[in-house]
Short mmCIF file of C-alpha atoms in Angstrom, two decimals:
data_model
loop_
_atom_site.label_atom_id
_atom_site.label_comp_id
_atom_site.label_asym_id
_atom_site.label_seq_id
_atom_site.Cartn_x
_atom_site.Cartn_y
_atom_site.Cartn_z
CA UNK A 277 131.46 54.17 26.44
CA UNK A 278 134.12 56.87 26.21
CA UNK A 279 136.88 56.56 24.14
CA UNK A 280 139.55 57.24 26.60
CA UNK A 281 138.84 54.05 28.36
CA UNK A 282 139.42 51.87 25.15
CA UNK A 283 143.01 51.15 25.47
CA UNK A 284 143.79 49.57 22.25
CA UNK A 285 146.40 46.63 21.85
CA UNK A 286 149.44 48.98 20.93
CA UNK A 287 148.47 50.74 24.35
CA UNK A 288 148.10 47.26 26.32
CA UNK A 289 151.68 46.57 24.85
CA UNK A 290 153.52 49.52 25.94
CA UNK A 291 152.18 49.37 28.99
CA UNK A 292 153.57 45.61 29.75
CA UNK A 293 157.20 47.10 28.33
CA UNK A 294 156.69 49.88 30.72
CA UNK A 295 156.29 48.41 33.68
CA UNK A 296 159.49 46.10 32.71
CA UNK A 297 161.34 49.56 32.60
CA UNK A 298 160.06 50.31 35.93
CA UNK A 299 161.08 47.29 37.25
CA UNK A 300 164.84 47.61 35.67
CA UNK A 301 164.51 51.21 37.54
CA UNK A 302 163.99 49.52 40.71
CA UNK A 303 167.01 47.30 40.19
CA UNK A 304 169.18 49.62 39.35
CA UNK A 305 168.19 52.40 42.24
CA UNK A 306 168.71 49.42 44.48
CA UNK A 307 172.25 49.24 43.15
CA UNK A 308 173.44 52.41 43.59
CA UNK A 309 172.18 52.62 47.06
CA UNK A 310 173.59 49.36 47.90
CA UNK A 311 176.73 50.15 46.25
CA UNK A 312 177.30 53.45 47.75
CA UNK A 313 176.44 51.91 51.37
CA UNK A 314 179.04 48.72 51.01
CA UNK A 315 181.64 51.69 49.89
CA UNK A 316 180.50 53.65 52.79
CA UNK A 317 180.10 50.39 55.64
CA UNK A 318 182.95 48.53 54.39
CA UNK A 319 180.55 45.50 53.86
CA UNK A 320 182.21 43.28 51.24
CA UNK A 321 179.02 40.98 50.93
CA UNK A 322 176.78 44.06 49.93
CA UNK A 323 178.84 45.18 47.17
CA UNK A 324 179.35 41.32 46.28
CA UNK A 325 175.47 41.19 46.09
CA UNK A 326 175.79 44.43 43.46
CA UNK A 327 177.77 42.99 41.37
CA UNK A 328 175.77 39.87 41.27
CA UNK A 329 172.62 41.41 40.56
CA UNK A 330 173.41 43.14 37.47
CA UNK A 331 173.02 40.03 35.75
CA UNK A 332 169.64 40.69 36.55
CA UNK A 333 169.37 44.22 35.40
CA UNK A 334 171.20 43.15 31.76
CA UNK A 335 168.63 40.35 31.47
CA UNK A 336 165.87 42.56 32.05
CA UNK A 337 167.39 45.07 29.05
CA UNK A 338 167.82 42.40 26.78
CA UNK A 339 163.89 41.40 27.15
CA UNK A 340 162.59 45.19 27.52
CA UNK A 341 165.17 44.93 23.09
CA UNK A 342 163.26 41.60 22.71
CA UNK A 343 159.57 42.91 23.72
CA UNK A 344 160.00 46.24 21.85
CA UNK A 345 160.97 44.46 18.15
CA UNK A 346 158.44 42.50 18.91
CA UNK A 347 155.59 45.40 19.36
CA UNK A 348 157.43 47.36 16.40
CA UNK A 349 156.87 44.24 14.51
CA UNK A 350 153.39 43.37 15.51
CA UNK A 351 151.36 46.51 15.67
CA UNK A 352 153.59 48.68 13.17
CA UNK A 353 153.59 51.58 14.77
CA UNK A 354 153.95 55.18 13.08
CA UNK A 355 154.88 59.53 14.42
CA UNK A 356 154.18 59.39 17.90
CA UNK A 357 153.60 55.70 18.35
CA UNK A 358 157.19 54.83 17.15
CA UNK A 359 158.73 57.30 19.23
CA UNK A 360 157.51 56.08 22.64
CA UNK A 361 158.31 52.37 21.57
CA UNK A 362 161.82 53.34 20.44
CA UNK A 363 162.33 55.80 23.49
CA UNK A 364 161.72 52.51 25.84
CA UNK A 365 165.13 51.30 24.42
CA UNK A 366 167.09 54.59 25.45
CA UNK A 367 165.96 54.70 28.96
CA UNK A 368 166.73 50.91 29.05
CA UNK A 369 170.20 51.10 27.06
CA UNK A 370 170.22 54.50 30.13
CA UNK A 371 169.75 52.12 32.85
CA UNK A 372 172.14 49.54 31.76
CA UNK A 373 175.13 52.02 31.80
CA UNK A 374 173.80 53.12 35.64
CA UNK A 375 173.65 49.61 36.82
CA UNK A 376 176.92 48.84 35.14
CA UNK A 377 178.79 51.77 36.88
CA UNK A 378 177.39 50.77 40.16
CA UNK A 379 178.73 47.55 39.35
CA UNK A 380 182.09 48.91 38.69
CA UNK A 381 181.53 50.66 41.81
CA UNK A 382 180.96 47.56 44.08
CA UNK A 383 184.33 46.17 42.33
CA UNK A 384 186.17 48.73 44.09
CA UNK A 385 184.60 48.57 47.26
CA UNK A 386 186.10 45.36 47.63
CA UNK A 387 189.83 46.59 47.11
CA UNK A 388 188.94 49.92 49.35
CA UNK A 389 188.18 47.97 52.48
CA UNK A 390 191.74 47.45 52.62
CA UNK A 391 192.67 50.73 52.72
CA UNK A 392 193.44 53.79 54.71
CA UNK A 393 190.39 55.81 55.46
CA UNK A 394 190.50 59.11 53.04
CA UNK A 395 188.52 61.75 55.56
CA UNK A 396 184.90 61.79 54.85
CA UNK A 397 185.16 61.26 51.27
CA UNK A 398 182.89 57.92 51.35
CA UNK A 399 180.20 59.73 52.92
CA UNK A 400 180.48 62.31 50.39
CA UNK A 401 180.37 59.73 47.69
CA UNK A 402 177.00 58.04 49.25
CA UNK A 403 175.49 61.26 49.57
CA UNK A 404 176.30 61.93 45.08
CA UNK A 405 174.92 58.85 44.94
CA UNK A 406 172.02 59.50 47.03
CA UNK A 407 171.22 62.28 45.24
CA UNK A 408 171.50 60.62 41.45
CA UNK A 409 169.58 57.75 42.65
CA UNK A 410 166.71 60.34 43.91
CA UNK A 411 166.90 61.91 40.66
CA UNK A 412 166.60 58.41 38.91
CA UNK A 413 163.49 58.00 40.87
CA UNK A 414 162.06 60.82 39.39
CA UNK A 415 163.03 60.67 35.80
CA UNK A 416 161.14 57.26 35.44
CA UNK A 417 158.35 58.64 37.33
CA UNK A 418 158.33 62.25 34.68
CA UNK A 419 158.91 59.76 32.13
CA UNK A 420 155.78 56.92 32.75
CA UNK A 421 153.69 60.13 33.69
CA UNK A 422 154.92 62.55 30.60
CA UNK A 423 156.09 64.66 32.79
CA UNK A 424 158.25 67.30 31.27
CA UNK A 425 158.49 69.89 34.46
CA UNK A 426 159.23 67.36 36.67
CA UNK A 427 162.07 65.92 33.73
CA UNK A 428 163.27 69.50 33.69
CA UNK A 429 163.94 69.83 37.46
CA UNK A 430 165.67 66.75 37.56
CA UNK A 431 168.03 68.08 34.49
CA UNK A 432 168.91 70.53 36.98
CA UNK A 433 169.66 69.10 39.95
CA UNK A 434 172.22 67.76 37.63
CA UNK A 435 174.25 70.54 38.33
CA UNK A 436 174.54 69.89 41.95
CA UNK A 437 175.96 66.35 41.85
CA UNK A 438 178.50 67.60 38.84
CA UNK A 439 179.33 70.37 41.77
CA UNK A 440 179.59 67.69 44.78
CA UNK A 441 182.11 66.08 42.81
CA UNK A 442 184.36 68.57 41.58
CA UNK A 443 184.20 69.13 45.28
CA UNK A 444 185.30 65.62 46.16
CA UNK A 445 187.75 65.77 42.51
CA UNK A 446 190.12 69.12 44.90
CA UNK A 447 189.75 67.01 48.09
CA UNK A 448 191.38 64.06 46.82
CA UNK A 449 193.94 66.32 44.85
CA UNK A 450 194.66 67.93 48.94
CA UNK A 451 195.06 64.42 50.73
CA UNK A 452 197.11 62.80 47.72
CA UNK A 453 199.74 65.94 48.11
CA UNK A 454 199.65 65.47 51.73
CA UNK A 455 200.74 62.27 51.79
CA UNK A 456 202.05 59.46 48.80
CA UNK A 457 200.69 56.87 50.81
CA UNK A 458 196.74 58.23 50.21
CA UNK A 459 197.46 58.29 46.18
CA UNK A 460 196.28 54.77 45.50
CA UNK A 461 193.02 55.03 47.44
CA UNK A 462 192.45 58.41 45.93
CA UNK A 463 192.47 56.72 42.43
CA UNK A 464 189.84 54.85 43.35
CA UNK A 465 188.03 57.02 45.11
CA UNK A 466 188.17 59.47 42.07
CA UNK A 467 187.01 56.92 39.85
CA UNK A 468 184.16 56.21 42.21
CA UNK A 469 183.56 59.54 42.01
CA UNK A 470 183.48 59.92 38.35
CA UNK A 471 181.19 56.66 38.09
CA UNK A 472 178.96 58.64 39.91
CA UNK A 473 179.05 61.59 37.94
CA UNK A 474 178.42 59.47 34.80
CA UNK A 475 175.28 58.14 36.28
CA UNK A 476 173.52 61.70 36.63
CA UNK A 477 174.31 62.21 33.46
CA UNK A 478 172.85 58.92 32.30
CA UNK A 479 170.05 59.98 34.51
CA UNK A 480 169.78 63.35 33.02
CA UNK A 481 169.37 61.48 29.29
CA UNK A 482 166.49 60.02 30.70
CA UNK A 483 165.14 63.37 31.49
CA UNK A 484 165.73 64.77 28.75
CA UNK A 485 164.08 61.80 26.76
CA UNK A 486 160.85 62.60 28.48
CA UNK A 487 161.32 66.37 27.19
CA UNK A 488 161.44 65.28 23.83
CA UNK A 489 158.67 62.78 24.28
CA UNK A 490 156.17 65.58 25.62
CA UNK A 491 157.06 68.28 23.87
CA UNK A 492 158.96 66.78 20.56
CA UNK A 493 162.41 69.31 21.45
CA UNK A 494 165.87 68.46 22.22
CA UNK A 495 166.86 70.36 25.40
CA UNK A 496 170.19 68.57 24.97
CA UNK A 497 172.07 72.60 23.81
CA UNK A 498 170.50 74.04 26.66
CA UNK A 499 172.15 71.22 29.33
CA UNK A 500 174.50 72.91 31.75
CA UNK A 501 177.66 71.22 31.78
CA UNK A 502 179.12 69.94 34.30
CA UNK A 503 182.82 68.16 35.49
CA UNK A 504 184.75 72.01 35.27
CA UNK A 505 187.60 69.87 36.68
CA UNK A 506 188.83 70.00 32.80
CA UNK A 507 188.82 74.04 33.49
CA UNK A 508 192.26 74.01 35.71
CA UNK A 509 195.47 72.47 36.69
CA UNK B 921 167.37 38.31 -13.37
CA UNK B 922 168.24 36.35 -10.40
CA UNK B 923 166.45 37.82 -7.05
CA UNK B 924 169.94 38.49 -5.74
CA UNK B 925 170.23 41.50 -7.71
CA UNK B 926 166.71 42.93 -7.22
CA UNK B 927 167.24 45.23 -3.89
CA UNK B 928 163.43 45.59 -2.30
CA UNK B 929 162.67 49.47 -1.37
CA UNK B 930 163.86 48.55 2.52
CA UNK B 931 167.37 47.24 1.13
CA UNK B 932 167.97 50.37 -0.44
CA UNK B 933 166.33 52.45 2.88
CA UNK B 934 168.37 50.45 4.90
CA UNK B 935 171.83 51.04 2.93
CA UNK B 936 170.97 54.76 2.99
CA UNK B 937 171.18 54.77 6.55
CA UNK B 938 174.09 52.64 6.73
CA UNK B 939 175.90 54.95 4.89
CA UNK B 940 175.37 57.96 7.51
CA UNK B 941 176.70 55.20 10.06
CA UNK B 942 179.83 55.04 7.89
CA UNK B 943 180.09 58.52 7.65
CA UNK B 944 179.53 59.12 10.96
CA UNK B 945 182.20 56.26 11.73
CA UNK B 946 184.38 58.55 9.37
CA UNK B 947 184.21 61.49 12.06
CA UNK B 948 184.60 59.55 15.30
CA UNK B 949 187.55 57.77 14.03
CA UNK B 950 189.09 61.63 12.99
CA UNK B 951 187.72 62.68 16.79
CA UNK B 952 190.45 60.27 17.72
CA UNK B 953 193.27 60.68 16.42
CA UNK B 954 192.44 64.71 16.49
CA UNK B 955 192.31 63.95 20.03
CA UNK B 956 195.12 62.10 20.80
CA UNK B 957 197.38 63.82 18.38
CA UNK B 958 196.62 67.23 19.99
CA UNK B 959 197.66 65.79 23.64
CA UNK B 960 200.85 64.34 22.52
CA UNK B 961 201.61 67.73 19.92
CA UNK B 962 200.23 70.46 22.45
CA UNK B 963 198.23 71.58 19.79
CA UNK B 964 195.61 73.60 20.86
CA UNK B 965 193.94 74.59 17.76
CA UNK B 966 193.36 71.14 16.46
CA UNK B 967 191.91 70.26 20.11
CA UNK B 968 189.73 72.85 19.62
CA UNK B 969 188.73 71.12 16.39
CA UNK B 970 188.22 68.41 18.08
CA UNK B 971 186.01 69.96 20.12
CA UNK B 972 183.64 71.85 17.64
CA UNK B 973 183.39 68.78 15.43
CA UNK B 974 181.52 66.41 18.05
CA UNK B 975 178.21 68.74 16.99
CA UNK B 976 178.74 67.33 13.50
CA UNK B 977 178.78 63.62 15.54
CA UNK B 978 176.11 64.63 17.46
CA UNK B 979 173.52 65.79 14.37
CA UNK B 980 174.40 62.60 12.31
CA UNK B 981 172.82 60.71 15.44
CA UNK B 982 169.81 62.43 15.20
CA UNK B 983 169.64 62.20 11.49
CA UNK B 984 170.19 58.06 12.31
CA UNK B 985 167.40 57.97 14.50
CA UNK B 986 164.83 59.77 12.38
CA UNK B 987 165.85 57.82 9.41
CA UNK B 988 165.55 54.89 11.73
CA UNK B 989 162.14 56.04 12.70
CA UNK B 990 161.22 56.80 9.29
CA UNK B 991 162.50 53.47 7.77
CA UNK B 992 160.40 51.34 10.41
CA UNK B 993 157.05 53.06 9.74
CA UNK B 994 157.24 52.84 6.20
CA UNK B 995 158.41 49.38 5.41
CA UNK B 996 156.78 47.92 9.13
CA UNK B 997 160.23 45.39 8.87
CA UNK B 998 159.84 42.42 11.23
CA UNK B 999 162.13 39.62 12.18
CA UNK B 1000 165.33 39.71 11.05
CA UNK B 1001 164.97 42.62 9.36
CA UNK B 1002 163.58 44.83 12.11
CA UNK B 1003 166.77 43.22 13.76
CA UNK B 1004 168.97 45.11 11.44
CA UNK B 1005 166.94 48.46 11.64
CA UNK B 1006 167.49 48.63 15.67
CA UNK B 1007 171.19 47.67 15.32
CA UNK B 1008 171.84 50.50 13.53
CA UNK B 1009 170.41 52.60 16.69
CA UNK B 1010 172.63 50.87 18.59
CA UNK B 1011 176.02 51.56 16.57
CA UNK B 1012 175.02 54.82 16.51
CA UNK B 1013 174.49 55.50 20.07
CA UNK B 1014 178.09 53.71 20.70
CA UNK B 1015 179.71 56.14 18.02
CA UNK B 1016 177.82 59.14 19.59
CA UNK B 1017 179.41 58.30 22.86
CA UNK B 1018 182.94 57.13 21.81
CA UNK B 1019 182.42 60.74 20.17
CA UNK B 1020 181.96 62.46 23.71
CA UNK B 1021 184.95 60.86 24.97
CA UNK B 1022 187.27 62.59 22.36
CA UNK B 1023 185.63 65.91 22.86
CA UNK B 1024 186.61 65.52 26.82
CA UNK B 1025 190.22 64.56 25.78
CA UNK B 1026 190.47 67.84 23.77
CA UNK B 1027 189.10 69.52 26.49
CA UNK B 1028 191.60 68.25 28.60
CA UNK B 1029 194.40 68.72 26.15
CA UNK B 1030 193.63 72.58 26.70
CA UNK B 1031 194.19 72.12 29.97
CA UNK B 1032 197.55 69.88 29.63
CA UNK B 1033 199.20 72.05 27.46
CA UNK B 1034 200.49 74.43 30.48
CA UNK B 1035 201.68 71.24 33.03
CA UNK B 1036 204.56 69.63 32.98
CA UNK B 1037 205.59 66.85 30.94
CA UNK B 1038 204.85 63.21 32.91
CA UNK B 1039 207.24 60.73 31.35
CA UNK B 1040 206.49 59.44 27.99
CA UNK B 1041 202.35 59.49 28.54
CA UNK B 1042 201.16 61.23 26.27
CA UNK B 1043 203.00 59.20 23.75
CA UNK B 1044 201.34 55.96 25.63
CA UNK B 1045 198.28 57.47 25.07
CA UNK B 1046 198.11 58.03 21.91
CA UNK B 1047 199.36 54.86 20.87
CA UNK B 1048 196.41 52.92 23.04
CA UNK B 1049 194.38 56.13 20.44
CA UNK B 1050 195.63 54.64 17.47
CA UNK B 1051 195.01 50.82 18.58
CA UNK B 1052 191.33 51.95 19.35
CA UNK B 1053 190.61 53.62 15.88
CA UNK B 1054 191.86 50.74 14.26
CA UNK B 1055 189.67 48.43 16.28
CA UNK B 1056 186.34 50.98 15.78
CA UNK B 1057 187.55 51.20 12.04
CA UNK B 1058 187.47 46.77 11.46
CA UNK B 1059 184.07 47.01 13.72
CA UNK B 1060 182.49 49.33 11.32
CA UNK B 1061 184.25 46.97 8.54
CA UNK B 1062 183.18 43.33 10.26
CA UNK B 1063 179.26 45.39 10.07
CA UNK B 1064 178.67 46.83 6.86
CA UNK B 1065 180.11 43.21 5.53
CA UNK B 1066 178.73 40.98 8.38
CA UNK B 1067 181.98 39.51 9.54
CA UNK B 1068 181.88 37.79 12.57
CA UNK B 1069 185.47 36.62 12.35
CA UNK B 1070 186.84 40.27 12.12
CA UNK B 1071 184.04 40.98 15.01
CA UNK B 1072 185.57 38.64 17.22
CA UNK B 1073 189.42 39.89 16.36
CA UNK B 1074 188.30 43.24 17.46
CA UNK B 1075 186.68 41.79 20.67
CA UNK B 1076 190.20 40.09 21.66
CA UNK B 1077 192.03 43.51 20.91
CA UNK B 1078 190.47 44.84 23.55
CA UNK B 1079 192.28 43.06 25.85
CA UNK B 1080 195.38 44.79 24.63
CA UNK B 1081 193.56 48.51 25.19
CA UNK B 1082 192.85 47.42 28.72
CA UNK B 1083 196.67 45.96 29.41
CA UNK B 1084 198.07 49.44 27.47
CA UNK B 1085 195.60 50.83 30.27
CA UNK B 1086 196.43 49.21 33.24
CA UNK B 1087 200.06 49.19 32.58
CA UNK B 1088 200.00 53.52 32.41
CA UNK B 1089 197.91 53.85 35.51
CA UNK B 1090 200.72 51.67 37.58
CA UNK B 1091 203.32 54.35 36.00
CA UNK B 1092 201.61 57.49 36.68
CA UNK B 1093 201.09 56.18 39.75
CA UNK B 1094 204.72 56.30 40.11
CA UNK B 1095 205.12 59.59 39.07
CA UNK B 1096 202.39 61.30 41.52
CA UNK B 1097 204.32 59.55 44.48
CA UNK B 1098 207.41 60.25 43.43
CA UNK B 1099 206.66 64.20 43.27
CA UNK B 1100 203.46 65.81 44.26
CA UNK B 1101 203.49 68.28 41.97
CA UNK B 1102 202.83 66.01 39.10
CA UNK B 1103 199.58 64.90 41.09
CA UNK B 1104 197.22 67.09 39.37
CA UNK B 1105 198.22 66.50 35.74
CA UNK B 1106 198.63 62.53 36.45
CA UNK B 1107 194.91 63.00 37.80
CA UNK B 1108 194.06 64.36 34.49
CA UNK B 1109 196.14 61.93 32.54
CA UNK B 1110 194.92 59.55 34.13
CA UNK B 1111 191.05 60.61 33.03
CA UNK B 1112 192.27 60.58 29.75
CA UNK B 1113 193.51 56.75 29.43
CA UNK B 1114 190.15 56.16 31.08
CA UNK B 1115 188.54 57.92 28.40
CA UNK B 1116 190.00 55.40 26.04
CA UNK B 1117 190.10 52.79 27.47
CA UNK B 1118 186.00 53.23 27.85
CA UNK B 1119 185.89 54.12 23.63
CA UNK B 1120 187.69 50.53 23.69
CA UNK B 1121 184.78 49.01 25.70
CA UNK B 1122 182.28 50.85 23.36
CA UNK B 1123 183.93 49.58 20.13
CA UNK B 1124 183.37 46.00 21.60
CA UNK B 1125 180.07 46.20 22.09
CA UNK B 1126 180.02 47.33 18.35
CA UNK B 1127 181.62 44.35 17.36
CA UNK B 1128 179.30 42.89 19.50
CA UNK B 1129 176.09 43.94 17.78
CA UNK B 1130 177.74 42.45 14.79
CA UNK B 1131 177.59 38.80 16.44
CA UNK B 1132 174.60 39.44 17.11
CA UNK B 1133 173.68 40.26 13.74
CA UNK B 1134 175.49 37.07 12.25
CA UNK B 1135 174.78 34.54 14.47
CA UNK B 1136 171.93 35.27 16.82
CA UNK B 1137 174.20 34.72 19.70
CA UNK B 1138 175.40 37.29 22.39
CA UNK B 1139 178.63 37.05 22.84
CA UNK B 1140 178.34 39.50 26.15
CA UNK B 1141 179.19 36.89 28.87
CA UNK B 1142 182.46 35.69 27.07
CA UNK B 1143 184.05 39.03 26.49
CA UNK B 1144 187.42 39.08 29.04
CA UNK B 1145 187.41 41.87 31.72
CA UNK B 1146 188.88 44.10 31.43
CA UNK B 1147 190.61 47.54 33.96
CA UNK B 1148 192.24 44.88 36.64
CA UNK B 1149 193.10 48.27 38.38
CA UNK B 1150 190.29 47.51 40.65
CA UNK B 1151 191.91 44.39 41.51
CA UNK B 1152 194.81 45.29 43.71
CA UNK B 1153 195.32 48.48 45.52
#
């Protein structure tokens, strides 16, 4: 019998508090599309559903801390070992933060189908959040298959959501100027915006988790940064 | 000699790393007050501080992990006392981030310097500074001494960052409508008291590790909400 097919109990362990990850990572890509939809269709019982559900995705993070003490506890583990268990809880602590800005996201949805219509800047907000929760997708899958080029290209497609929304960040600044009337919604709408910014970069500390995991460096120097609306007036 | 006074080797491991939380602590609370002082002083040279000394934040984190690491392979600590090891990954990750969110106020300060005075914000906003690095200052207190009570006084503080919060975005509201060309700089004031108002929420959840610590209970589901700017448009 070869010794690769032996999976020993520390093995059997992380593997159950893997695929509890995974499933968090479903909950919370189902939250950013759903929020980004309700924003987008104006459908007040989707984004109540989002905010609901992330009781769901905070009970799953508090078992994913409960299982991991437990396998720290249990099998002891040591060098690489330890560092796998203990990078379960950052992608977990990760995917709290995500589902928690979608959350916040859905919260607004509810006030902004009240409003005035700001041009297309909805649909430009589902398609950042399309894009982070593609990018989500693929972190967890680089990071359950130690996948550090795959973590890498997701670290910079980074770049491209941070550019949709300073994009979205001078659009709002136009249709605020244009009219007083737009500036509440535009809040919002910036705020959504910003939310979604935040979650690439949650995403992005995922990635760059499975970097470190694979090939024991930080990449976190080399990260391209990101919001430049801090760069003018 | 009584036990009391005989500290085991994961006593002492575990006050070692406490200490770089402390010290770490130390910095963040300087990050904020740096910050906030440089907005309301247009002082560019201490925002640039500001700015250089987050890598100082960011290596004690690391150093907190591998000591974390370190500590849980040598003394394999279960139970409570694993407990205690993981919190301190936890403090650290909220002080790491509370950390980021004075480096982007000093970026912004750069920025600020050249607009136009709005009102008496930047005064607000460093007063909701100061409230929030006396609340991070009694969390780090209410942990090192395991003081629920003072946890919980922090916790209802909060409440207080979030009113300071709501009650500037209503005024710089005001001010956008009332001229457009304050828009861009409200925008960016407004990202600012966000900032905060987040290193508020971040303190909390310091405060409540520390409840967690003490009495095995989360206190999560109690803790009052919070930005009621997405409750009205």
């Amino acid at each position: 019998m070869s010794e690769q097919h032996i999976a020993s109990a520390f093995d059997r362990d992380l593997e159950a508090v893997q695929a509890h990850i995974m499933k968090m990572g479903g909950l919370v890509e189902a939250a950013i599309t759903g929020a980004a939809r309700s924003l987008e269709t104006r459908d007040e019982e989707l984004a109540q559903q989002v905010r609901q559900g992330d009781k769901a995705i905070d009970a799953l993070e508090d078992l994913i801390n409960e299982e991991t003490a437990r396998v720290i506890a249990l099998r002891a583990p040591t060098a690489g070992d330890l560092r796998l268990v203990l990078s379960v809880l950052k992608v977990s602590a990760n995917l709290e933060r995500i589902g928690d800005y979608a959350k916040n996201i859905a919260k607004r949805t509810t006030i902004l189908v009240e409003a005035n219509q700001i041009g297309g800047s909805t649909a430009a907000l589902r398609r950042m959040a399309r894009e982070v929760e593609r990018m989500l997708r693929d972190a967890l899958d680089a990071y359950i298959q130690r996948d550090a080029e795959l973590a890498r290209d997701v670290i910079d497609r980074d770049q491209e959501v941070d550019q949709m929304y300073n994009g979205l960040f001078r659009e709002l600044l136009t249709f605020m100027a244009e009219d007083p009337r737009n500036i509440t919604a535009c809040m919002h709408l910036h705020f959504i915006a910003k939310n979604i910014e935040r979650m690439g970069d949650h995403v992005t500390a995922i990635a760059e988790q499975v970097i470190y995991l694979v090939t024991g460096e930080r990449p976190t120097e080399a990260r391209p940064k990101a919001d430049n609306t801090s760069q003018s007036l």
